[in-house]
DNA sequence: GTCGGGCATGTTATCGCTCCCGCGTGAGCT
DNA sequence: AGCTCACGCGGGAGCGATAACATGCCCGAC
């Protein structure tokens, strides 16, 4: 490695200034698109930059207190479809706006104090987006909010903290209304003739049933059906399989709503193992519409969630928090939609 | 609560110094664990820090030329299992070492010049890991290498640039030897009695067949079998489905090796549609062992890849590049392993 | 006794950039 | 002619940290 010879300092704004024959300030004005620069001077500076390959240091920029254009995403797991897709949405929007995106994974187990989270950001005022679909995220989010009440933090949450926050359209929170989607899915299953619907509950942001679970519950209650105990699960297909294996010994279980698609795949697997034909003797509905769900066997009926749109919206919120006069990006995302495929249908045979 | 009024400035090293009654340099020594500080002074400073909630600014640190402890991961798609898992491995190792991880997604289409990539990093000398499984990544990697020959960049690649690099154990590259794994999988399929094996080729890092494809090809050639044209595909299940639908009209196609699990799921779907029983009339083998592959129907025979280990190793390489005397982290990862499940087996019936 | 050397600490320079302020110039107004 | 003021531009002060150097101090060695 020939690294001895190269004490090469990267070209800085001063180098460009010296070469062009102007002050560093003028160079700064040019690269920031300020107006008070003569066109010819601007041209000259630009050419020098082009020739010498200069890139402004984001680090120095951030230190100097200019617009930081950096944000940190706190999330639990980059492999989970929901998180990954949201992250993708955030990154895409951020990159387009010239932001650098840092990520930091929250281990579900670790108790996160405000100090811990602060250390992640390297600076308490670093803009952040917290993907808070479950408790570790929620803890981190409230820790950040407690740290300073005006810190630029946007939460991607399961639901707003309060009715009031939802009504006031709290600009620091975005969420997908999956409660009504779950209600819709549950209603659909009941409409197919199922006596009741069982629910596999992934970790929620609260100790209680999550929004999806609530939508399921309220639909059953409204229809006067028996509400089975929800089954607590991890996010994995394996968890769905294990839960399914227990659940499906009971022939009365004919419809299962799963908190996400991975769980649903696990249940389908358990159904195969138990010899329960899907959808003839068992209906399974998932959540998320992960890319492979359309190719499961049977293809999975699921609720499509616009995570990327959600991520883009989260960034848009953060951006307008940071730079109020910034061009407003689209801050909307699609409502969840039930995608009907093969895994749910009317009962055709008894078990 | 130090500041209830929003005086907006974060506590800095100077504040701590002033409060404790020492110089800022001493505080710096304490937070960096330097030795030349009296125990009592250290204690004092530490307590002040604790009480006032101070976090060193990573930004200022980076500017000051100290160990930057920041790295950028360049990748194509955070949703793809291989990339996501590798990213997870990198992030985990980096976080443990106190590094901040930034990510930047490379759009496959865009032509990436060195300047483009440089702009992503905010500074040409920013440490980076490029996940270069396909061409966009490879382009970015070579652009970075061209920029400066000693920049701290590690590539997670499909294979080493040259035999020489592989022999010399180039510390700036990590890769999984999936060529022999593909060969093994192909051999396995031939051993089951298949006349030949077809291959669905995902985008490779070169214009040619990727390593997986080469392993497949050389095995067929060595066995004196006909080598069918590989079918070029995207990474998606949909691509696998479309390719499968065309391929499976030919009853002579009895074994398909797929460049990743998503493709394999698509092929399984196409098989179902065409009424081809798996594995009795068709064997399908995937690559990656994504979490849901074990729960596909039929469960997917696939090659397990230790992407997280690979990611950890990539970080370890980068770390030792940056701080030669840093504690050496484990830089090994598991070799790929064929996981035999239901989707591959001997021909039992003719179509 | 004096000198050299480690130790604990303070002082100053520097990193690359942005902000604030000030200076000259020429156009436009009175 | 005098005054203002926008324009184009430069000078210097930070931002929060680290690095290099400087300073006392105490202690053992010659």
PDB file of C-alpha atoms (C1' of nucleotides) in Angstrom, chain B residues 9-31 41 44-50 52 54, chain C residues 9-12, chain D residues 16-18:
ATOM      1  CA  UNK B   9     -26.389  25.390  22.470  1.00  0.00           C
ATOM      2  CA  UNK B  10     -25.339  21.897  23.290  1.00  0.00           C
ATOM      3  CA  UNK B  11     -22.850  21.505  26.087  1.00  0.00           C
ATOM      4  CA  UNK B  12     -19.388  21.312  24.620  1.00  0.00           C
ATOM      5  CA  UNK B  13     -16.018  20.282  25.842  1.00  0.00           C
ATOM      6  CA  UNK B  14     -15.389  23.883  26.871  1.00  0.00           C
ATOM      7  CA  UNK B  15     -18.429  23.963  29.109  1.00  0.00           C
ATOM      8  CA  UNK B  16     -17.282  20.849  30.897  1.00  0.00           C
ATOM      9  CA  UNK B  17     -13.799  22.300  31.216  1.00  0.00           C
ATOM     10  CA  UNK B  18     -15.071  25.568  32.655  1.00  0.00           C
ATOM     11  CA  UNK B  19     -17.385  23.885  35.127  1.00  0.00           C
ATOM     12  CA  UNK B  20     -14.789  21.423  36.285  1.00  0.00           C
ATOM     13  CA  UNK B  21     -12.129  24.075  36.423  1.00  0.00           C
ATOM     14  CA  UNK B  22      -9.653  22.445  34.076  1.00  0.00           C
ATOM     15  CA  UNK B  23      -8.632  23.078  30.496  1.00  0.00           C
ATOM     16  CA  UNK B  24     -10.590  21.704  27.575  1.00  0.00           C
ATOM     17  CA  UNK B  25      -7.572  19.629  26.681  1.00  0.00           C
ATOM     18  CA  UNK B  26      -7.731  17.757  29.928  1.00  0.00           C
ATOM     19  CA  UNK B  27     -11.369  16.996  29.289  1.00  0.00           C
ATOM     20  CA  UNK B  28     -10.416  15.744  25.858  1.00  0.00           C
ATOM     21  CA  UNK B  29      -7.783  13.513  27.427  1.00  0.00           C
ATOM     22  CA  UNK B  30     -10.314  12.080  29.823  1.00  0.00           C
ATOM     23  CA  UNK B  31     -12.966  11.286  27.261  1.00  0.00           C
ATOM     24  CA  UNK B  41      -8.885  14.973  38.048  1.00  0.00           C
ATOM     25  CA  UNK B  44     -13.857  15.046  38.667  1.00  0.00           C
ATOM     26  CA  UNK B  45     -14.226  15.512  34.941  1.00  0.00           C
ATOM     27  CA  UNK B  46     -16.127  12.283  34.580  1.00  0.00           C
ATOM     28  CA  UNK B  47     -18.576  13.332  37.251  1.00  0.00           C
ATOM     29  CA  UNK B  48     -19.169  16.691  35.629  1.00  0.00           C
ATOM     30  CA  UNK B  49     -19.798  14.986  32.336  1.00  0.00           C
ATOM     31  CA  UNK B  50     -22.223  12.628  33.971  1.00  0.00           C
ATOM     32  CA  UNK B  52     -24.411  17.693  32.777  1.00  0.00           C
ATOM     33  CA  UNK B  54     -22.295  15.733  27.673  1.00  0.00           C
TER      34      UNK B  54
ATOM     35  C1'  DT C   9      -1.717  20.357  32.802  1.00  0.00           C
ATOM     36  C1'  DG C  10      -2.338  24.605  29.980  1.00  0.00           C
ATOM     37  C1'  DT C  11      -1.813  27.246  25.404  1.00  0.00           C
ATOM     38  C1'  DT C  12      -2.062  27.660  20.696  1.00  0.00           C
TER      39       DT C  12
ATOM     40  C1'  DG D  16     -16.160  21.543  18.828  1.00  0.00           C
ATOM     41  C1'  DA D  17     -12.963  18.791  18.839  1.00  0.00           C
ATOM     42  C1'  DT D  18      -7.735  16.873  18.426  1.00  0.00           C
TER      43       DT D  18
END
